[in-house]
């Protein structure tokens, strides 16, 4: 028996198992893959998990019979790109109402007006130095995000493998990095696979301090824009029941497990039935695990400390000041913005201030209030805000 992960074979190796003669897009009947010669196989039983049903297979019936089973709780999402679509504005107008597309565009414009934003696609060529810098930053962003969620991800568990995997694939145009930079610092990264005219947005990561700016939606906007410009047929966002995927997608599909077996031996049928029973049992267990009662118990038993426990602060308070509340300038110590960028705790209130005031970061000044403990002043073009941190244990800071 041969077991494998269909999507990994497809995306990482551009290999289609011998059980499949051809693949079509299920949504428009376009041929994606066709075997050059009639395939043979010495393997009696094949089991492939994670077959995406946006593809419709032509299975090698001359060699195999097939049993299929849906993988429960693997709902997946994608964007079918209309062949006559020439600009992302056409998709936005067709897919979103005015009230639902307005916040997406507003946050993207706000991001670009508050920071020195640039977008970069690495596809076909990237240096090892640049690649390493981006991947290391991506790992940091993922770790912070999943710590914030009190959750984990298989991506971080296999990070060294992915870091080794993607560099040659990018240079071979089998993968890409989409990066949103603030100056020279990546604040959002999407690591993607490419197969034919299918774009797989595989690993997204963003800096949680920029949460107010909706980086996830801006990333999808830029990826879809690139796909339209490069005549792609489909942008896949993969499985995971995230709100932004539901917002952007115009197509949902399932992942299936396929068990192919040669019918000339009763043992092959027994193996196939055994694997099918295993899958059905797994689906039952998944149903129990996803039950409301189980999730509630899991949260109570496995609840973790605050996601920001690496910071010396429990939380902070914000006070909006007016001219009459102005603090004596003799008590203010100017802070270098580079120093603030390194002072992790101050980044989020500063960036939230920028979002609310629409100020550019270069027009904002930040001060340490020297006669108060852990108190700072953020001064924009028209607004002033006082930020006071409450310590939860001793720690050094800027």
C-alpha positions as MATLAB code, in Angstrom:
seq = 'XXXXXXXXXXXXXXXXXXXXXXXXXXXXXXXXXXXXXXXXXXXXXXXXXXXXXXXXXXXXXXXXXXXXXXXXXXXXXXXXXXXXXXXXXXXXXXXXXXXXXXXXXXXXXXXXXXXXXXXXXXXXXXXXXXXXXXXXXXXXXXXXXXXXXXXXXXXXXXXXXXXXXXXXXXXXXXXXXXXXXXXXXXXXXXXXXXXXXXXXXXXXXXXXXXXXXXXXXXXXXXXXXXXXXXXXXXXXXXXXXXXXXXXXXXXXXXXXXXXXXXXXXXXXXXXXXXXXXXXXXXXXXXXXXXXXXXXXXXXXXXXXXXXXXXXXXXXXXXXXXXXXXXXXXXXXXXXXXXXXXXXXXXXXXXXXXXXXXXXXXXXXXXXXXXXXXXXXXXXXXXXXXXXXXXXXXXXXXX';
ca = [
       0.000    0.000    0.000;
       1.131    3.542   -0.791;
      -0.174    6.414    1.326;
       0.270   10.084    0.639;
      -1.033   13.646    0.727;
      -2.399   14.554   -2.708;
      -1.980   18.329   -2.368;
       1.589   17.957   -1.108;
       2.441   15.772   -4.116;
       0.827   18.271   -6.462;
       2.220   21.485   -4.986;
       5.616   20.500   -3.628;
       6.668   18.034   -6.348;
       4.286   18.797   -9.269;
       3.627   15.060   -9.288;
       0.261   13.430  -10.043;
      -0.158    9.870   -8.680;
      -0.557    7.031  -11.157;
      -4.218    6.486  -10.286;
      -5.166    9.729  -12.092;
      -5.213   10.011  -15.889;
      -6.416   13.609  -15.974;
      -7.686   16.489  -13.833;
     -10.218   19.176  -14.712;
     -11.427   22.274  -12.908;
     -14.807   21.146  -11.636;
     -16.275   24.654  -11.918;
     -15.610   25.260  -15.626;
     -14.585   21.878  -17.075;
     -11.142   23.150  -18.120;
      -8.363   20.562  -18.398;
      -5.627   21.115  -15.791;
      -3.560   17.940  -16.226;
      -3.433   15.006  -18.616;
      -1.017   12.075  -18.425;
       1.301   11.962  -21.426;
       1.253    8.157  -21.586;
      -0.984    5.447  -20.182;
       0.178    4.847  -16.632;
       1.028    1.538  -15.040;
       1.574    0.804  -11.365;
       3.002   -2.072   -9.351;
       1.241   -0.734   -6.228;
      -1.911   -2.671   -5.363;
      -3.535   -0.117   -3.038;
      -3.118    3.678   -2.965;
      -4.550    6.019   -0.339;
      -4.458    9.749   -1.023;
      -5.778   12.219    1.519;
      -6.525   15.900    0.836;
      -7.822   15.611   -2.711;
      -9.462   19.011   -3.407;
     -12.870   18.700   -5.039;
     -12.397   21.874   -7.075;
     -10.581   19.348   -9.260;
     -12.518   16.566  -11.006;
     -10.409   13.455  -11.596;
     -10.356   10.973  -14.439;
      -9.261    7.886  -12.553;
      -7.308    5.119  -14.242;
     -10.197    2.620  -14.278;
      -8.152    0.122  -16.256;
      -5.976   -0.375  -13.179;
      -8.032    0.652  -10.167;
     -11.384    0.694   -8.489;
     -11.905    3.625   -6.149;
     -13.580    4.369   -2.833;
     -14.025    7.980   -1.696;
     -14.832    9.684    1.580;
     -15.186   13.372    2.485;
     -12.822   14.611    5.213;
     -15.092   16.262    7.748;
     -14.451   19.778    9.063;
     -12.080   20.587    6.202;
     -14.319   23.148    4.484;
     -12.195   25.008    1.944;
     -12.541   28.253    0.029;
     -11.397   29.806   -3.210;
     -11.956   32.480   -5.818;
     -12.943   31.501   -9.342;
     -11.559   34.280  -11.523;
     -13.964   35.089  -14.378;
     -12.098   34.713  -17.691;
     -13.330   38.107  -18.885;
     -12.197   39.888  -15.699;
      -9.390   42.349  -16.518;
      -9.253   44.448  -13.336;
      -9.772   43.688   -9.666;
     -12.328   46.492   -9.470;
     -14.599   44.368  -11.668;
     -14.456   41.487   -9.167;
     -15.048   43.820   -6.227;
     -18.081   45.399   -7.885;
     -19.499   42.017   -8.864;
     -18.793   40.164   -5.624;
     -19.200   42.818   -2.907;
     -21.929   45.288   -2.153;
     -20.803   48.907   -1.856;
     -21.124   48.756    1.934;
     -19.005   45.581    2.219;
     -16.202   46.558   -0.181;
     -15.862   50.073    1.249;
     -14.163   48.968    4.532;
     -11.642   46.853    2.592;
     -10.598   49.770    0.393;
     -10.722   52.218    3.307;
      -8.312   50.180    5.424;
      -5.914   49.657    2.531;
      -5.842   53.403    1.800;
      -5.443   54.145    5.507;
      -2.474   51.749    5.677;
      -0.833   53.458    2.707;
      -1.463   56.950    4.119;
      -0.094   56.174    7.603;
       3.064   54.278    6.648;
       5.643   54.041    3.876;
       4.020   50.987    2.314;
       5.279   49.033   -0.651;
       4.260   45.695   -2.129;
       6.665   43.127   -3.517;
       6.183   39.783   -5.237;
       9.068   37.314   -5.301;
       8.306   34.871   -8.093;
      11.044   33.338  -10.241;
      13.970   35.013   -8.496;
      14.987   35.674   -4.892;
      18.357   35.775   -3.152;
      19.075   33.546   -0.180;
      19.733   36.604    2.003;
      16.371   38.203    1.201;
      14.586   34.870    1.480;
      16.070   34.140    4.906;
      15.144   37.594    6.235;
      11.532   37.268    5.076;
      11.092   33.711    6.311;
      12.548   34.507    9.734;
      10.173   37.459   10.068;
       7.283   35.266    8.929;
       8.080   32.698   11.597;
       8.101   35.424   14.262;
       4.760   36.817   13.106;
       3.156   33.375   13.045;
       4.430   32.559   16.531;
       3.024   35.802   17.966;
      -0.328   35.371   16.217;
      -0.872   31.799   17.385;
       0.262   32.651   20.890;
      -2.316   35.426   20.875;
      -4.950   32.870   19.851;
      -3.794   30.331   22.470;
      -3.445   27.894   19.582;
      -0.800   26.102   17.535;
      -0.268   25.340   13.860;
       1.316   22.507   11.899;
       3.247   25.141    9.926;
       5.383   26.155   12.918;
       5.834   22.519   13.894;
       7.309   21.850   10.433;
       8.953   25.236    9.918;
      12.463   23.987    9.113;
      11.043   21.750    6.373;
       9.074   24.606    4.835;
      12.028   26.976    5.052;
      14.147   24.490    3.109;
      11.341   23.658    0.676;
      10.275   27.030   -0.668;
      13.564   28.647   -1.711;
      14.178   26.483   -4.823;
      10.455   26.435   -5.667;
      10.319   30.253   -5.783;
      13.269   30.362   -8.162;
      11.612   27.681  -10.319;
       8.301   29.623  -10.446;
       6.529   26.919   -8.484;
       6.024   29.149   -5.452;
       6.078   32.813   -4.495;
       6.301   35.254   -1.614;
       3.875   38.175   -1.495;
       5.170   40.774    0.958;
       3.734   43.999    2.341;
       6.577   46.194    3.604;
       6.523   49.148    5.968;
       9.744   50.768    4.840;
      12.032   47.706    4.787;
      10.167   45.641    7.386;
       7.732   42.907    6.291;
       4.408   43.364    8.096;
       2.442   40.787    6.080;
       3.723   37.769    4.160;
       1.874   35.200    2.100;
       3.779   32.059    1.088;
       2.151   30.536   -1.979;
       2.323   27.572   -4.325;
       1.700   27.773   -8.082;
       0.478   24.994  -10.340;
      -0.450   25.792  -13.930;
      -2.867   28.743  -13.613;
      -3.818   27.944  -10.027;
      -2.531   30.129   -7.197;
      -2.499   28.495   -3.741;
      -2.281   31.025   -0.877;
      -0.776   28.512    1.527;
       0.775   30.257    4.557;
      -0.421   33.761    5.505;
       1.200   35.716    8.350;
       0.875   39.269    9.589;
       2.124   41.553   12.351;
      -0.666   41.675   14.959;
       0.310   45.221   15.977;
      -1.213   46.379   12.663;
      -4.537   44.625   13.351;
      -6.578   47.810   12.908;
      -5.450   48.083    9.282;
      -6.925   44.791    8.043;
      -3.738   43.412    6.494;
      -5.390   40.091    5.625;
      -7.892   41.721    3.288;
      -5.210   43.901    1.705;
      -3.093   40.794    1.101;
      -5.965   38.980   -0.654;
      -6.676   42.129   -2.697;
      -3.076   42.271   -3.931;
      -2.897   38.527   -4.617;
      -6.126   38.569   -6.607;
      -4.969   41.652   -8.493;
      -1.755   39.816   -9.464;
      -3.704   36.693  -10.483;
      -5.982   38.742  -12.756;
      -3.016   40.523  -14.342;
      -1.303   37.173  -14.972;
      -4.426   35.429  -16.330;
      -4.866   32.884  -13.548;
      -8.077   30.872  -13.409;
      -8.339   30.189   -9.702;
      -7.024   31.521   -6.378;
      -7.225   28.903   -3.647;
      -7.364   29.991    0.008;
      -7.402   26.460    1.390;
      -9.246   25.083    4.377;
      -9.910   26.957    7.596;
     -13.156   28.622    8.563;
     -11.875   32.215    8.684;
     -14.134   35.198    8.154;
     -11.953   36.829    5.504;
     -12.055   33.649    3.380;
     -15.849   33.591    3.491;
     -15.892   37.280    2.587;
     -13.720   36.948   -0.510;
     -14.600   33.484   -1.821;
     -17.127   32.723   -4.534;
     -16.542   28.973   -4.297;
     -16.485   26.377   -1.512;
     -15.302   22.798   -1.739;
     -14.385   19.759    0.331;
     -11.271   17.650    0.763;
     -11.653   13.946    0.053;
      -9.699   10.795    0.761;
      -9.362    8.511   -2.276;
      -8.581    4.807   -1.886;
      -7.606    3.129   -5.173;
      -7.148   -0.622   -5.316;
      -6.525   -3.227   -7.981;
      -9.589   -5.498   -8.121;
      -7.691   -8.671   -9.020;
      -7.029   -9.657   -5.406;
      -9.454  -10.008   -2.500;
      -6.772   -8.757   -0.090;
      -6.733   -5.429   -1.924;
     -10.478   -5.060   -1.324;
     -10.019   -5.922    2.351;
      -7.272   -3.317    2.701;
      -9.431   -0.717    0.974;
     -12.412   -1.440    3.218;
     -10.187   -1.339    6.287;
      -8.893    2.115    5.340;
     -12.410    3.341    4.554;
     -13.578    2.186    8.003;
     -10.641    4.017    9.559;
     -11.661    7.222    7.767;
     -15.284    6.929    8.878;
     -14.148    6.378   12.463;
     -11.916    9.445   12.246;
     -14.860   11.504   10.969;
     -16.952   10.389   13.953;
     -14.165   11.430   16.329;
     -13.879   14.797   14.564;
     -17.604   15.334   15.065;
     -17.195   14.720   18.796;
     -14.123   16.960   19.000;
     -15.952   19.816   17.256;
     -18.977   19.543   19.522;
     -19.807   22.609   21.625;
     -19.438   20.654   24.885;
     -15.963   19.360   23.998;
     -14.722   22.779   22.874;
     -15.969   24.341   26.105;
     -14.236   21.709   28.219;
     -11.046   22.038   26.196;
     -10.997   25.791   26.733;
     -11.482   25.399   30.491;
      -8.830   22.707   30.892;
      -6.223   24.004   28.472;
      -6.700   27.749   28.927;
      -3.343   29.459   28.698;
      -2.035   32.702   30.197;
      -2.272   35.986   28.353;
      -0.854   35.926   24.843;
       1.266   38.950   25.744;
       3.009   37.337   28.697;
       6.373   38.079   27.075;
       5.640   41.771   27.709;
       6.060   43.282   31.178;
       2.536   44.741   31.061;
      -0.936   43.486   31.849;
      -2.656   46.125   29.717;
      -2.611   49.846   29.047;
      -5.051   52.717   29.372;
      -5.654   55.471   26.851;
      -6.547   59.084   27.627;
      -7.304   61.625   24.911;
      -5.929   65.041   25.845;
      -6.952   68.519   24.761;
      -4.917   71.688   24.702;
      -6.014   72.551   28.219;
      -4.742   69.169   29.397;
      -1.338   69.755   27.886;
       1.477   68.278   29.922;
       4.403   70.501   30.848;
       7.021   70.100   28.153;
       9.709   69.989   30.822;
       8.401   66.558   31.812;
       8.557   65.131   28.273;
      11.502   63.166   26.951;
      11.432   62.748   23.130;
      11.731   59.171   21.871;
      13.302   58.037   18.624;
      10.755   56.203   16.438;
      13.297   53.451   15.838;
      13.489   53.001   19.598;
       9.687   52.833   19.739;
       9.606   50.210   17.009;
      11.833   48.055   19.205;
       9.664   48.725   22.252;
       7.062   46.070   21.504;
       4.409   47.200   23.979;
       4.095   50.698   22.522;
       3.670   49.649   18.896;
      -0.006   48.708   18.984;
      -1.312   51.854   20.758;
       0.853   53.947   18.438;
      -0.458   52.232   15.300;
      -4.045   52.395   16.564;
      -3.513   56.141   17.087;
      -2.328   56.491   13.484;
      -5.341   54.578   12.203;
      -7.809   56.738   14.128;
      -6.163   60.090   13.378;
      -5.085   59.303    9.774;
      -1.689   60.836   10.548;
       1.408   59.596    8.774;
       3.926   58.099   11.155;
       6.512   60.719   10.160;
       4.170   63.457   11.424;
       3.791   61.916   14.886;
       5.991   62.469   17.918;
       6.231   60.216   20.959;
       7.473   61.239   24.400;
       8.236   59.516   27.681;
       6.542   61.310   30.575;
       9.494   61.354   32.934;
       7.667   62.148   36.172;
       5.163   59.300   35.748;
       5.690   55.543   35.740;
       5.347   53.836   32.360;
       3.486   56.773   30.843;
       3.901   58.053   27.280;
       2.521   60.844   25.126;
       1.647   60.396   21.458;
       1.256   63.704   19.651;
      -0.154   63.917   16.149;
      -1.051   66.846   13.895;
      -4.400   67.477   15.642;
      -4.638   64.939   18.475;
      -2.764   64.066   21.644;
      -3.026   60.781   23.494;
      -1.614   59.605   26.792;
      -0.763   55.914   27.167;
      -0.166   54.420   30.611;
       1.024   50.815   30.993;
       0.177   48.736   34.032;
       2.995   46.412   35.017;
       2.355   42.803   35.937;
       5.954   42.031   36.863;
       9.309   43.761   36.797;
      10.878   44.160   33.409;
      13.100   46.512   31.483;
      11.810   48.644   28.644;
      12.718   51.624   26.493;
];
